[in-house]
Each structure stands twice: as structure tokens, then as C-alpha cells.
mmCIF file of C-alpha atoms in Angstrom:
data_model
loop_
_atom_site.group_PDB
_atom_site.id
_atom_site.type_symbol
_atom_site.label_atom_id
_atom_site.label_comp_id
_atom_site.label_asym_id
_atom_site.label_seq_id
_atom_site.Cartn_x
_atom_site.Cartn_y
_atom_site.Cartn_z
ATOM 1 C CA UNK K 1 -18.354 -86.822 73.609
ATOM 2 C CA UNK K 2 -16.341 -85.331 76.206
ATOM 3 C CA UNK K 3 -12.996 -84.050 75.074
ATOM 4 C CA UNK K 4 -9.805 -86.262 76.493
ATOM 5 C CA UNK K 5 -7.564 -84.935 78.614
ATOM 6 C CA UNK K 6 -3.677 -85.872 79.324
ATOM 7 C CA UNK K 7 -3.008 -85.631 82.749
ATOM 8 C CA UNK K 8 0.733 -86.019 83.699
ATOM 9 C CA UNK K 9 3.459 -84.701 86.611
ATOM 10 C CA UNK K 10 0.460 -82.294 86.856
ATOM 11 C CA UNK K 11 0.479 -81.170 83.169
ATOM 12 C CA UNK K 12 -3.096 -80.824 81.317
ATOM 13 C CA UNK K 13 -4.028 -80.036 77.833
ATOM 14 C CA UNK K 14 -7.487 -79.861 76.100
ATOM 15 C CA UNK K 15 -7.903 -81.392 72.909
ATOM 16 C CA UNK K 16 -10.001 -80.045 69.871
ATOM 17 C CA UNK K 17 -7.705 -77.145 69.521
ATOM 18 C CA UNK K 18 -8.874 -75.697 72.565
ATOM 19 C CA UNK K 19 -6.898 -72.978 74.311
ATOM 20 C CA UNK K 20 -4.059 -74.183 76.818
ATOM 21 C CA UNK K 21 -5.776 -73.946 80.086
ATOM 22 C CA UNK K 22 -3.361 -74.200 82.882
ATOM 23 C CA UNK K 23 0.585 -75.122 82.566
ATOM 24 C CA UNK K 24 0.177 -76.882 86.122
ATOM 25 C CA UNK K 25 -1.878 -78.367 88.668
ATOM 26 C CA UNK K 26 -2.141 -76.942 92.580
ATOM 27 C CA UNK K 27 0.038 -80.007 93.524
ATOM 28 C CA UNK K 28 2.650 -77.495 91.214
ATOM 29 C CA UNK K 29 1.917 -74.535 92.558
ATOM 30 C CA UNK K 30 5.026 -73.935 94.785
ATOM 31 C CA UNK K 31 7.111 -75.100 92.089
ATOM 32 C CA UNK K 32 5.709 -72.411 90.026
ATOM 33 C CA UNK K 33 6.457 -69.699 92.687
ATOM 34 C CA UNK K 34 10.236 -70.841 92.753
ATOM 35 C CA UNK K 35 10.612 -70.798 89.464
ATOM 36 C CA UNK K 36 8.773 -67.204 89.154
ATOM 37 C CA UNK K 37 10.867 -65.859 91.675
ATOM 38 C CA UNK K 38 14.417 -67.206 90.312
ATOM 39 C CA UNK K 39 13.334 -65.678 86.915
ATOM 40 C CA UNK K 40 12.315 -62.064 88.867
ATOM 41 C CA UNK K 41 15.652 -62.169 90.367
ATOM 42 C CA UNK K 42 17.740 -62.633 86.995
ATOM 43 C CA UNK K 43 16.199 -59.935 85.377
ATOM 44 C CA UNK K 44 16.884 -58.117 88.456
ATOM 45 C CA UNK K 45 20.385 -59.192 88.294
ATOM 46 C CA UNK K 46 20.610 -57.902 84.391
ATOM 47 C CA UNK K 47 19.175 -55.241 84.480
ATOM 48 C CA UNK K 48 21.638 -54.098 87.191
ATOM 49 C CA UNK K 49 24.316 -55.488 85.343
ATOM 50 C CA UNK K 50 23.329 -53.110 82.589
ATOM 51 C CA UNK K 51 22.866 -50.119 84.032
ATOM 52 C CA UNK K 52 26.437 -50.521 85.545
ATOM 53 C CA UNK K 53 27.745 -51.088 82.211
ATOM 54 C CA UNK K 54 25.853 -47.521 81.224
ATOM 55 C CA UNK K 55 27.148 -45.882 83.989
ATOM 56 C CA UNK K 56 30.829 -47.128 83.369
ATOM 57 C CA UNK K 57 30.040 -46.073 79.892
ATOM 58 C CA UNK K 58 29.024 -42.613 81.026
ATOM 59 C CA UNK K 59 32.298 -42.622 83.228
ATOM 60 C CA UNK K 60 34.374 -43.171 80.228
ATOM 61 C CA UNK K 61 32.936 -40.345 78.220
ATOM 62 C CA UNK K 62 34.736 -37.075 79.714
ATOM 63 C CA UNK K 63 33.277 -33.792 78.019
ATOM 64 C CA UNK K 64 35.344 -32.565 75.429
ATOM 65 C CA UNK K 65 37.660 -29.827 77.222
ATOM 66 C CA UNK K 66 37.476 -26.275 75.962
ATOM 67 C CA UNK K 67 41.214 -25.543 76.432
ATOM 68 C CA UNK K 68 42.910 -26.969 73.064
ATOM 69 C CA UNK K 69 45.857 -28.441 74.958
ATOM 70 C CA UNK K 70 43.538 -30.469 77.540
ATOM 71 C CA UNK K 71 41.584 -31.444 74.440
ATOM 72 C CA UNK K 72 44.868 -32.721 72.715
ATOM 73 C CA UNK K 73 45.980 -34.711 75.792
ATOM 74 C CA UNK K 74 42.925 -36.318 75.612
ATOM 75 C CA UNK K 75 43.056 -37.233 71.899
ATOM 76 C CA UNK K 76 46.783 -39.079 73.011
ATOM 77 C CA UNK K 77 45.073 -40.891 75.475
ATOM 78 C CA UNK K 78 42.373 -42.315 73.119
ATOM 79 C CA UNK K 79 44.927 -42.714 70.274
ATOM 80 C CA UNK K 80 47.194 -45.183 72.282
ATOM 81 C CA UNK K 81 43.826 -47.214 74.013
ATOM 82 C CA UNK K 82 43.087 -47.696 70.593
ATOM 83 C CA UNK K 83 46.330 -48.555 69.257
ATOM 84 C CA UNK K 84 45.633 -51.517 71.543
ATOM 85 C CA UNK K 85 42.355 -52.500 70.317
ATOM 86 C CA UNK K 86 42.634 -52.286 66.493
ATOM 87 C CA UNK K 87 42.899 -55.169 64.555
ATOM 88 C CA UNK K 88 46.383 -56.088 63.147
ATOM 89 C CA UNK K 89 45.580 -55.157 59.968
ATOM 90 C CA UNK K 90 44.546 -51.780 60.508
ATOM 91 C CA UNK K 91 47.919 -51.173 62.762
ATOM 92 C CA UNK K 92 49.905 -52.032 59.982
ATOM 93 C CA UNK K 93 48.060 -50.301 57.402
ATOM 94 C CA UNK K 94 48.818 -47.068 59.715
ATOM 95 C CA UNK K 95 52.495 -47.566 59.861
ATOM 96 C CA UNK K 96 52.698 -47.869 56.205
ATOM 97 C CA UNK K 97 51.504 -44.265 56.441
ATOM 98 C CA UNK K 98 54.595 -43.761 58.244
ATOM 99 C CA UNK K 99 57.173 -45.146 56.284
ATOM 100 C CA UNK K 100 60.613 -43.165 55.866
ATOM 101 C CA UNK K 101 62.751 -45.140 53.941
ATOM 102 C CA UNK K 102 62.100 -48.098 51.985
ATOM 103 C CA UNK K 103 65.077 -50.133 49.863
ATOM 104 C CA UNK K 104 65.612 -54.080 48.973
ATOM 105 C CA UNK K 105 67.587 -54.504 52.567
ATOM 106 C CA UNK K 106 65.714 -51.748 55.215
ATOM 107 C CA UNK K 107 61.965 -50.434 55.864
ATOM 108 C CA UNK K 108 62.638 -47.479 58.240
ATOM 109 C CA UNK K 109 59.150 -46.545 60.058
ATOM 110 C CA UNK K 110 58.001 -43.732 62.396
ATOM 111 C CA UNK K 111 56.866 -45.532 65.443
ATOM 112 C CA UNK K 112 53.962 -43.784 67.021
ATOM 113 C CA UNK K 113 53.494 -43.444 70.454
ATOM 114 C CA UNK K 114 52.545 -45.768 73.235
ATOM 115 C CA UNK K 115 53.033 -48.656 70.733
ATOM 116 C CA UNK K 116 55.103 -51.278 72.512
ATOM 117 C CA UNK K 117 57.894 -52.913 69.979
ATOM 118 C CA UNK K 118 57.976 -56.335 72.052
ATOM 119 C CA UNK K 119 54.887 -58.057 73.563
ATOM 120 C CA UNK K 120 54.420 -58.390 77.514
ATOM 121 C CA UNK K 121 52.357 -58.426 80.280
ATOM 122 C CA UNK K 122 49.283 -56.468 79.656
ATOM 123 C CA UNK K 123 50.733 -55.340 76.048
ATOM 124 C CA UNK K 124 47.301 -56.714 73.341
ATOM 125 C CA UNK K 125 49.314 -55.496 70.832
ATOM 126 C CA UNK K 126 52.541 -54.564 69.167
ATOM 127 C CA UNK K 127 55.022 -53.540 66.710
ATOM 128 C CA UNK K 128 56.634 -57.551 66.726
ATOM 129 C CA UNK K 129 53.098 -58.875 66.393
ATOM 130 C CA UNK K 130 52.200 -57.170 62.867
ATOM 131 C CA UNK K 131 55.527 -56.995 61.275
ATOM 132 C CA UNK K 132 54.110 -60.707 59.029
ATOM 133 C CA UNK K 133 51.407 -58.490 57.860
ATOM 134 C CA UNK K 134 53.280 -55.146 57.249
ATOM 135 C CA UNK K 135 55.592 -57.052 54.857
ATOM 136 C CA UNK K 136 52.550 -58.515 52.838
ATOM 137 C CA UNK K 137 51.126 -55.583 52.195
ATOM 138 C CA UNK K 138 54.256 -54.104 50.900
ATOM 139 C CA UNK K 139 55.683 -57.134 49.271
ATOM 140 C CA UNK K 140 52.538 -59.431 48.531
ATOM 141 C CA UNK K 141 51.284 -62.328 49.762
ATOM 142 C CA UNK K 142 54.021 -64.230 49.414
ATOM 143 C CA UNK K 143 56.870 -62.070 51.244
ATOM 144 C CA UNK K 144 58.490 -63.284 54.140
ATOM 145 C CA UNK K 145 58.297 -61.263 57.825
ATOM 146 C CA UNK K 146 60.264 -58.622 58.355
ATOM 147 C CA UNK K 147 63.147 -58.118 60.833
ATOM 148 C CA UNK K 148 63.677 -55.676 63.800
ATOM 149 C CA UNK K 149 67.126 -54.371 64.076
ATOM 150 C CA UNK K 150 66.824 -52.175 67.316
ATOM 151 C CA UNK K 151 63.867 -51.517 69.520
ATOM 152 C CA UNK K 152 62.352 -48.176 71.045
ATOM 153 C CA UNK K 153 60.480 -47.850 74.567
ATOM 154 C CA UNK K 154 56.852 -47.334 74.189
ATOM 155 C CA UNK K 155 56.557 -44.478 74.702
ATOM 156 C CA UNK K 156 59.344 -43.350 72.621
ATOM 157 C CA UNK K 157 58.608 -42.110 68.956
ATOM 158 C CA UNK K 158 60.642 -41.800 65.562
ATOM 159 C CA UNK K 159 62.894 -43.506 63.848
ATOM 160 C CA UNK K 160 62.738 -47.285 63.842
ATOM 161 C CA UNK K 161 64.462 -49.909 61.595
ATOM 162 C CA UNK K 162 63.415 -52.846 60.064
ATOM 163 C CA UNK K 163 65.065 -55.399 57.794
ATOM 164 C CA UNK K 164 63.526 -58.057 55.145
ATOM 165 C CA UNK K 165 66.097 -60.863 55.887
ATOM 166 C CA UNK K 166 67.717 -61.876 58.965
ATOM 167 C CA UNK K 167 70.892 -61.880 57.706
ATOM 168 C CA UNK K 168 70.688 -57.841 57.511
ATOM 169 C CA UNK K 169 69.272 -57.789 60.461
ATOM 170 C CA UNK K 170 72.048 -59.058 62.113
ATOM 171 C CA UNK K 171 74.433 -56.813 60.547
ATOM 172 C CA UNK K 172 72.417 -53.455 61.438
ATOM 173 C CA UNK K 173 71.923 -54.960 65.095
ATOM 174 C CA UNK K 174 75.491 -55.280 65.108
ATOM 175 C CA UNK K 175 76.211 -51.935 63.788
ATOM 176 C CA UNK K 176 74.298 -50.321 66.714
ATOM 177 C CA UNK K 177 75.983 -53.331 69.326
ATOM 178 C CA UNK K 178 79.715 -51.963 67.752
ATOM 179 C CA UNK K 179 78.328 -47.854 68.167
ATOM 180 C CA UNK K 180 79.037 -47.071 64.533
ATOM 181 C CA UNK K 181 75.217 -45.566 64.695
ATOM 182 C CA UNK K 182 74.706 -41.986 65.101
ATOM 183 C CA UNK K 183 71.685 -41.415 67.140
ATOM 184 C CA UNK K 184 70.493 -38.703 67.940
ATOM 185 C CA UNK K 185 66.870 -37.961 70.026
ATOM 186 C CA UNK K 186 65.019 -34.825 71.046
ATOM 187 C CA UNK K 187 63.261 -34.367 74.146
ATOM 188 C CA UNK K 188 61.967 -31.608 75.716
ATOM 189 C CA UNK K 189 63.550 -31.248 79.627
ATOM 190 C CA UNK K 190 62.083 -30.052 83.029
ATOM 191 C CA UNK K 191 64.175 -27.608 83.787
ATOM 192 C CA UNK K 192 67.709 -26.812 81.541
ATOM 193 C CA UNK K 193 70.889 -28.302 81.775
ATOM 194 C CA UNK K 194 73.120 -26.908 83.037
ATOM 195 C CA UNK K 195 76.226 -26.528 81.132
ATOM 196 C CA UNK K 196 74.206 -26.268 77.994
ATOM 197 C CA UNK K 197 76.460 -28.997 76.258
ATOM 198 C CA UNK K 198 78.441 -31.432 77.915
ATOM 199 C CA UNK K 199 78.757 -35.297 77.955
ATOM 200 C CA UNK K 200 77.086 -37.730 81.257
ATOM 201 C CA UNK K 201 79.489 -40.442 81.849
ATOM 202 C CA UNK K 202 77.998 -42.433 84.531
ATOM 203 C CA UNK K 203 77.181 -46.147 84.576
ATOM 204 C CA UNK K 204 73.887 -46.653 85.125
ATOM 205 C CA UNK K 205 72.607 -49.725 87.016
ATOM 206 C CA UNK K 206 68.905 -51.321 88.022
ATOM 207 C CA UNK K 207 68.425 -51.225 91.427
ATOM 208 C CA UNK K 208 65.219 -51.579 93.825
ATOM 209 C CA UNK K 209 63.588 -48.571 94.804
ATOM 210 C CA UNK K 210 61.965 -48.855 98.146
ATOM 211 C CA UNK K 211 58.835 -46.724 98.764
ATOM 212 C CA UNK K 212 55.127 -46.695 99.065
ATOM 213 C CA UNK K 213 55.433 -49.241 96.091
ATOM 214 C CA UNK K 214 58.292 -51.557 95.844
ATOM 215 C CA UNK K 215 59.395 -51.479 92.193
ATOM 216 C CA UNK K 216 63.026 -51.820 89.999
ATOM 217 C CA UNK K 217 64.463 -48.735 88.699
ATOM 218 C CA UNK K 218 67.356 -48.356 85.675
ATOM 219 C CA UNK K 219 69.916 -45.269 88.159
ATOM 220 C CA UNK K 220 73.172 -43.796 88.561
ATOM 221 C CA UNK K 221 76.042 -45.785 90.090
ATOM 222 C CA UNK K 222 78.558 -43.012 89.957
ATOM 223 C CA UNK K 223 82.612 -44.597 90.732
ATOM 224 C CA UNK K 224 83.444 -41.156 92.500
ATOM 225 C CA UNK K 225 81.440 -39.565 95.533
ATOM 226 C CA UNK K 226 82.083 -35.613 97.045
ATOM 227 C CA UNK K 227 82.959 -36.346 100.879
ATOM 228 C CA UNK K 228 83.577 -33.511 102.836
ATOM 229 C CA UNK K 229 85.291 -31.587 99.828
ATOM 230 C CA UNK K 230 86.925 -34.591 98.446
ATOM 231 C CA UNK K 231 86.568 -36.827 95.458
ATOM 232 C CA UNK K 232 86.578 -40.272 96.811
ATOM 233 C CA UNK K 233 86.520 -43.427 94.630
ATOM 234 C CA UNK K 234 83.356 -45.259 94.503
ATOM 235 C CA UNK K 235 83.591 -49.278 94.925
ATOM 236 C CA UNK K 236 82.455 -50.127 91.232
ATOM 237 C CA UNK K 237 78.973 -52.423 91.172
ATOM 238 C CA UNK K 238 79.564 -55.456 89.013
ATOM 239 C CA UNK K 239 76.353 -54.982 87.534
ATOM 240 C CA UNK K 240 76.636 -51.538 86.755
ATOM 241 C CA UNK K 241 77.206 -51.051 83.074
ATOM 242 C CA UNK K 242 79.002 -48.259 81.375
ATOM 243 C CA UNK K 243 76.622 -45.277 79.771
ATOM 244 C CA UNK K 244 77.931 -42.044 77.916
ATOM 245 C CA UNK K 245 75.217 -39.499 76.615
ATOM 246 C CA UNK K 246 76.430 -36.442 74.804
ATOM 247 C CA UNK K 247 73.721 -33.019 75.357
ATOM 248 C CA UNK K 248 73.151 -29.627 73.554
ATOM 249 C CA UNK K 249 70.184 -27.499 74.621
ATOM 250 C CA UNK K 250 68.506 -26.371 71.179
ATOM 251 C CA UNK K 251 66.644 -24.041 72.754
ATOM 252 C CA UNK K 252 65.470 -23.112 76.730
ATOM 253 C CA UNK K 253 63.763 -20.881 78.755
ATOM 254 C CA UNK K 254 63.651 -20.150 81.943
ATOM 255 C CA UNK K 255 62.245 -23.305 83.127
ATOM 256 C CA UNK K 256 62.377 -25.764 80.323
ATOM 257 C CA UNK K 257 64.805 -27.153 77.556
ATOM 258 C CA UNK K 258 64.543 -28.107 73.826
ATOM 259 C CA UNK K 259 67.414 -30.748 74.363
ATOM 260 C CA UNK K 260 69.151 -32.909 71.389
ATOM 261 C CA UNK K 261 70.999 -36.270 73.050
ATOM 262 C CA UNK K 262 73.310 -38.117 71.454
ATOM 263 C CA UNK K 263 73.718 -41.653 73.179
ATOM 264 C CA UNK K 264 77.003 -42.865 72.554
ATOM 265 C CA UNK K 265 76.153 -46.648 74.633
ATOM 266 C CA UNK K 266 72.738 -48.123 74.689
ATOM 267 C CA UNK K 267 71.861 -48.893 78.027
ATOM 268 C CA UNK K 268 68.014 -49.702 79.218
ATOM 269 C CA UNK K 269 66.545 -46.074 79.642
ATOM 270 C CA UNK K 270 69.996 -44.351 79.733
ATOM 271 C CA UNK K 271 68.798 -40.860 78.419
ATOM 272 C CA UNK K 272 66.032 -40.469 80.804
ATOM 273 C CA UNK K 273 68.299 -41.380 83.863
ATOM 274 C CA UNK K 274 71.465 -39.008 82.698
ATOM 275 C CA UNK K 275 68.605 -36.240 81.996
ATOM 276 C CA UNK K 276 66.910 -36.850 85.501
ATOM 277 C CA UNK K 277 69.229 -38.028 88.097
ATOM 278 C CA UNK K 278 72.365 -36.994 86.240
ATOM 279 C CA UNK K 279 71.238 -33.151 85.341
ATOM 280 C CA UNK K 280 68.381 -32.934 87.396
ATOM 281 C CA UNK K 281 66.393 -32.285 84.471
ATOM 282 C CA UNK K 282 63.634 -35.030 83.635
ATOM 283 C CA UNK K 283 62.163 -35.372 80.331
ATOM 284 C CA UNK K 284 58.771 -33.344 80.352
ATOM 285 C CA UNK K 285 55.484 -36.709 80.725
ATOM 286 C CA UNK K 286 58.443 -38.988 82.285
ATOM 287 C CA UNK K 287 56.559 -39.693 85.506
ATOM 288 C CA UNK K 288 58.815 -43.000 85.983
ATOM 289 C CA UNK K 289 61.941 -41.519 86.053
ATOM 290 C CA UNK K 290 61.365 -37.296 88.063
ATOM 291 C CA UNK K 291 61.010 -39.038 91.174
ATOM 292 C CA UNK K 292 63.128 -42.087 92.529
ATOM 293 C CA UNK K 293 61.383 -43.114 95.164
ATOM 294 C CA UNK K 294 57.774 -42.560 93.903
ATOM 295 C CA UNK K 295 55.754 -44.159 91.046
ATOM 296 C CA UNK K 296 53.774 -40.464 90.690
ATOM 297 C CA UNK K 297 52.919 -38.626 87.980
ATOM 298 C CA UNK K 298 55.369 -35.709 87.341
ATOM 299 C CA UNK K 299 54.846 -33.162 89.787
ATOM 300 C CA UNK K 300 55.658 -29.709 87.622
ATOM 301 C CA UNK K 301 55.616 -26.128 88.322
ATOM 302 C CA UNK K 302 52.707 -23.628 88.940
ATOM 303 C CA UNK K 303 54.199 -21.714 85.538
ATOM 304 C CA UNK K 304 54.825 -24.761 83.151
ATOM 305 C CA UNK K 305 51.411 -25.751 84.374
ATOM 306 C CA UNK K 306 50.024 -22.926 83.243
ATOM 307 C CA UNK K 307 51.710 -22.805 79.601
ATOM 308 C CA UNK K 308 50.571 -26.441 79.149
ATOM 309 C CA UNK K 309 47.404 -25.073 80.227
ATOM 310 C CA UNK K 310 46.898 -27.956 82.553
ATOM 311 C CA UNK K 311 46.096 -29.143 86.279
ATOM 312 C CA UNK K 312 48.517 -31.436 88.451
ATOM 313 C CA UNK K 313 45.781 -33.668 88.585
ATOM 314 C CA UNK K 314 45.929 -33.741 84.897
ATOM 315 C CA UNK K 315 49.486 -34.451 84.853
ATOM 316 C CA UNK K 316 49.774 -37.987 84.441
ATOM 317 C CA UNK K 317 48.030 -37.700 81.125
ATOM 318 C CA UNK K 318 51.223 -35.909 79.672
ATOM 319 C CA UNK K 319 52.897 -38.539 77.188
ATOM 320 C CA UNK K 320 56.953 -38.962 77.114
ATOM 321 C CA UNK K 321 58.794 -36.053 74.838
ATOM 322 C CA UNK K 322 61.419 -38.145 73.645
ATOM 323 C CA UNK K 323 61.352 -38.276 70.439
ATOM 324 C CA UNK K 324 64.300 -40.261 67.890
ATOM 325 C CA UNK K 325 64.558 -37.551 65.893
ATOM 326 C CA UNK K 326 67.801 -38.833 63.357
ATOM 327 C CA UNK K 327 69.543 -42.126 62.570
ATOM 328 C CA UNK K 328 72.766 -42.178 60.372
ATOM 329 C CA UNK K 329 73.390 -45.786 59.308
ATOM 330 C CA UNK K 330 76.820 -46.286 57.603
ATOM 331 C CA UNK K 331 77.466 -48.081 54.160
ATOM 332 C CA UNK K 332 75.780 -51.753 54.522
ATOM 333 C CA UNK K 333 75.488 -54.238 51.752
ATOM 334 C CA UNK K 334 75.170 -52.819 48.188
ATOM 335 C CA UNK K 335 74.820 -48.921 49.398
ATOM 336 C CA UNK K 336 77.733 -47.163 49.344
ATOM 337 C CA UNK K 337 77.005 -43.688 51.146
ATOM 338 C CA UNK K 338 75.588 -43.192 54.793
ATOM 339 C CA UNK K 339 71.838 -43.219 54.773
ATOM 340 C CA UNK K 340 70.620 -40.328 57.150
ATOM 341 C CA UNK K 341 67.170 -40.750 58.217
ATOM 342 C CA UNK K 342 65.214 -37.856 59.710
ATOM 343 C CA UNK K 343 61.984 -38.323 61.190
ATOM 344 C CA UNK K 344 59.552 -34.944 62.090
ATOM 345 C CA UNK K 345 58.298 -34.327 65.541
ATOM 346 C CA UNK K 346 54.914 -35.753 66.134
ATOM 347 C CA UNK K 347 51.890 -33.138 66.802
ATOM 348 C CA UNK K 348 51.962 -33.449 70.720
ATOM 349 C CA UNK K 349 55.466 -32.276 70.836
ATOM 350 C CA UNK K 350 55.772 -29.601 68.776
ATOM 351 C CA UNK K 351 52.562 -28.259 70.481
ATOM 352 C CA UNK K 352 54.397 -28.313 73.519
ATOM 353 C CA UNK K 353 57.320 -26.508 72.056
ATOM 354 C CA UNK K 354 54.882 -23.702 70.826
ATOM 355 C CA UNK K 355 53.160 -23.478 74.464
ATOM 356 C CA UNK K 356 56.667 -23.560 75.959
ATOM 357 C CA UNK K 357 57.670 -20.600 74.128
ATOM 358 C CA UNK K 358 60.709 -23.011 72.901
ATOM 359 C CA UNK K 359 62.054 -22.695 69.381
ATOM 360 C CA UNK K 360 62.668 -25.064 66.759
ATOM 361 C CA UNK K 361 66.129 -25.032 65.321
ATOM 362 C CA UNK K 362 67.190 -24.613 61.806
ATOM 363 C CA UNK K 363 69.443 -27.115 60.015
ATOM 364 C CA UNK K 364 72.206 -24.618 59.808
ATOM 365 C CA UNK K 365 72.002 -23.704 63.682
ATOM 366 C CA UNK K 366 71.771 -27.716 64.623
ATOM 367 C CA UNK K 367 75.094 -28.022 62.695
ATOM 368 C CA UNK K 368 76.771 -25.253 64.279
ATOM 369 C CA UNK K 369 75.543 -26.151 67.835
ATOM 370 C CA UNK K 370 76.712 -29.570 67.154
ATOM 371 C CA UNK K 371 80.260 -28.258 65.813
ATOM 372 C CA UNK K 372 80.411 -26.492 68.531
ATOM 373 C CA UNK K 373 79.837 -29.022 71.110
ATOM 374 C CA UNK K 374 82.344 -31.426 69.324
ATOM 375 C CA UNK K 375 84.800 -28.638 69.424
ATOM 376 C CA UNK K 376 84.736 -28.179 73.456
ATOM 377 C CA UNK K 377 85.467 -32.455 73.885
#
């Protein structure tokens, strides 16, 4: 007996466990070729996708530089992408690493760098985001988020502090809103300042820079102007706020600064427009603020080039030295004495120090120089 065959929309199958012997019948032929060719041209279309993705991928992977200081600019640059990528847990587990201070009111961190404190546009990840889990691990389970009492630009390190109830929170913020907070940052300068201590009182307002790029800038809006030899009152800008830095240069060479700033108000980016547009002397990686009309990274010269033992073209890969170096917080709550809190310079900067032939002060000298720059007021 003949086996049976099915015969259906062209589809036939032999019976008796026989082997399959044609998925479709001529009347199916062109569908066959359509579907062939659709399923050629998505492979095609992956397997170009994938080699782009392996040639991006080869893209990303620069060959470790020789030169130690090229090879620590690049570790910066991986440290803060990843910053951004790493899950919560693992950023707070890192800041617990940098804890400086730890009571039943305060937890005073060292921020690292490129770590927004606030989320944003573009921002994955920040300081605001983990402070829930930072408190659990250092209070269990059950403890309640922690506070922030101030905030720090991105790229800004040091000193940072945090409260466990609201309630203190609100009395350090208002501590630093009333200016009974000594703050005091370090930054290494472009250029020195010239006199080497001094105080920049010049309100600073945001204005629109025009240029290539249209884009807002914190600047100077000075209420006196030089005309022809004479001091001539300035019509005052409503918006312009009032901002007071006091300087010392720590150390300097001929074409760079160790600088210690002492912001007296708390203006938006106040220390980085007094050092640039007030003393012509921008903070070494600020590549916002050494050019007004340009968003460019900082052009610098042929000789601190070649201390950094860098390029131009690898300029813009220089991070921010500004660094918030010490924070003296009065008597709050049940403490009774001023709590200073010190925080160390991270690796990048002090390697720039070293390849700047600057010098690191001593405590003794820092309290002279500062003695000495309270005596001149």
C-alpha cells in the first residue's frame, strides 16, 4: 500500500517515518526565494552591526601610554566613566572607604572626583542617589537616609558633610548660609597671583557668553571701571550677587601656583571666577572657566606642557585641581569644641605638584602664611 500523503498550501510530508522530502511545492518557490533573501540580508545586517560594535570597542581601548603622567590621566578618565556605571551599592561601599569623621549628628566624607552631589541631565549617578544605602550600611537596615548639608561641584574633591537627621541638617546648612564656616580649598593656579595674598571682592554674576557656542557663564560684574585714568562707578546689576575670596600662594614657580582660598560668601563657582577673570590665573584642568568666550579645553604653555608631560591635544583630559582641603565647623548640638576636618590631596594632584616642581607646605608654614595674611587686612 502506497504511503499517504498530506498535501496542503503546498506543504507535503511522507508517512512511515520517512525523511521530510520537500518543505514546499514549485507553486512556493518564489515565496521561498523572498524569504531566503530577507534572512541573507539580516545576517548581513548583524553581522555588520557587530563588527561596528568591535571596532567601537577597539576605538575605546587606547594603548596604555608609556609616560606615567599620560598613563595617570587616563586612569582619571576611566575612574569617573565608571563612577557612573557602578551599581549603587558598590559607590557607597567606596565612600565608606572615605569617611573622615563619623559622630551621632555628622558623617564627613571625601568626595571623589567627577562624582556629581545632585542628579541632572546626563548625571546616571550620584552622591544624593546613594546616601539611603550609605546610611544602611553604617547604621543597619533599619537607619533612616542621611542628610546633605552643603554640596561640592563635580569636579571638586574633599571635604563633604552629611547629617543623620534633618533637623541637623538644617542647622549646619545654616551655619555655612550665616558664614560661621571656615573653608578653606587648595587648587593649583595657571600662572601666580599676583600679590601673593590679598582678598577678590567682586560680585560675580551669570551672564550669556556669546561665541562659537552660546552657553551661560557664572563672571565678574565689577561696581568700578578704569576710564582713561579714572575710577568710575559701575551701575550695579541687580542680579549680581556679592562674592569675597581671601588668597595665599603656598607655593609658585615661575609659571604656576600652589594656592590656598578661603571663600568668605558662597556664590555658584566663585573661586574659579576670582582665580580666572579676577587674577588672571585659572585653576590648572578648568577648561570652563580660562577662556570666556570659548567652551575649549585649557590652552597651557609649551613649558607646563612639558612638566605635565602632556600634548594640547591631551589637554582636555586634565581633571579640576580644586581640592576642599579643610572645614572648621563650630560647636553644634552636644559638641562643645570646633571640629576641624582635614581631608589629604587626592593622587592626581599631588602628582601634579611633584611634576610642577611646587611644594607642599608644612602645618607650621600654613599657620604662619595664614597669620600673615590676616595681619596685612
Amino acid at each position: 500500500m502506497a504511503a499517504p500523503r498530506w498535501r496542503a498550501l503546498g506543504l507535503w510530508i511522507r508517512g512511515n517515518g520517512q525523511r521530510l522530502g520537500s518543505l514546499f511545492s514549485p507553486v512556493s518557490k518564489p515565496f521561498c526565494s523572498a524569504a531566503a533573501a530577507s534572512t541573507s540580508v539580516n545576517a548581513q545586517r548583524l553581522a555588520e552591526r557587530l563588527r561596528a560594535q568591535k571596532r567601537e570597542q577597539d576605538t575605546n581601548k587606547k594603548p596604555v601610554s608609556t609616560n606615567p603622567v599620560q598613563r595617570r590621566v587616563q586612569e582619571i578618565v576611566r575612574f569617573t566613566r565608571q563612577l557612573q556605571r557602578v551599581h549603587p551599592n558598590v559607590l557607597a561601599k567606596a565612600l565608606t572607604r572615605g569617611i573622615l569623621h563619623q559622630d551621632n549628628n555628622l558623617v564627613v566624607i571625601n568626595k571623589p572626583y567627577g562624582l556629581p552631589v545632585h542628579g541632572g541631565p546626563g548625571v546616571q549617578l550620584c552622591i544624593s542617589d546613594v546616601l539611603p544605602i550609605l546610611a544602611k550600611i553604617l547604621h543597619g537596615h533599619k537607619a533612616e537616609p542621611l542628610h546633605l548639608c552643603h554640596r561640592l561641584d563635580k569636579e571638586t574633591t574633599g571635604v563633604m558633610v552629611l547629617a543623620w537627621d534633618k533637623d541637623m541638617a538644617h542647622q549646619v546648612q545654616e551655619l555655612f548660609r550665616t558664614r560661621q564656616v571656615v573653608k578653606k580649598y587648595w587648587a593649583i593656579t595657571v600662572r601666580v597671583p599676583m600679590p601673593s595674598a590679598g582678598v577678590v571682592d567682586i560680585p560675580i554674576v551669570e551672564k550669556e557668553a556669546q561665541g562659537q557656542q552660546q552657553h551661560h557663564k557664572m563672571t565678574l560684574s565689577p561696581s568700578y571701571r578704569m576710564d582713561n585714568g579714572k575710577m568710575v562707578k559701575v551701575r550695579h546689576s541687580r542680579s549680581a550677587q556679592v562674592a569675597v575670596t581671601r588668597y595665599q600662594v603656598l607655593s609658585s614657580t615661575l609659571s604656576s601656583a600652589l594656592v590656598e582660598l578661603q571663600p568668605i560668601t558662597g556664590i555658584k563657582h566663585q573661586l574659579r571666577v576670582h582665580l580666572s577673570f579676577g587674577l588672571d590665573c585659572p585653576i590648572l584642568g578648568d577648561h570652563k572657566y580660562s577662556d570666556w568666550n570659548r567652551l575649549a579645553p585649557q590652552k597651557l604653555s609649551v613649558g607646563t606642557l612639558k612638566k605635565l608631560g602632556l600634548e594640547q591635544s591631551k589637554a582636555r583630559y586634565i581633571p579640576l585641581h580644586l581640592h576642599a582641603q579643610q572645614l572648621i565647623l563650630p560647636a553644634l548640638g552636644s559638641r562643645k569644641e570646633d571640629l576641624n576636618l582635614v581631608c589629604k590631596l587626592p593622587h592626581f594632584f599631588v602628582r601634579s605638584l611633584r611634576r610642577l616642581g611646587l611644594e607642599m607646605p608644612n602645618q607650621n608654614q600654613n599657620e604662619n602664611n595664614e597669620a600673615e595674611c590676616l595681619g596685612a587686612q
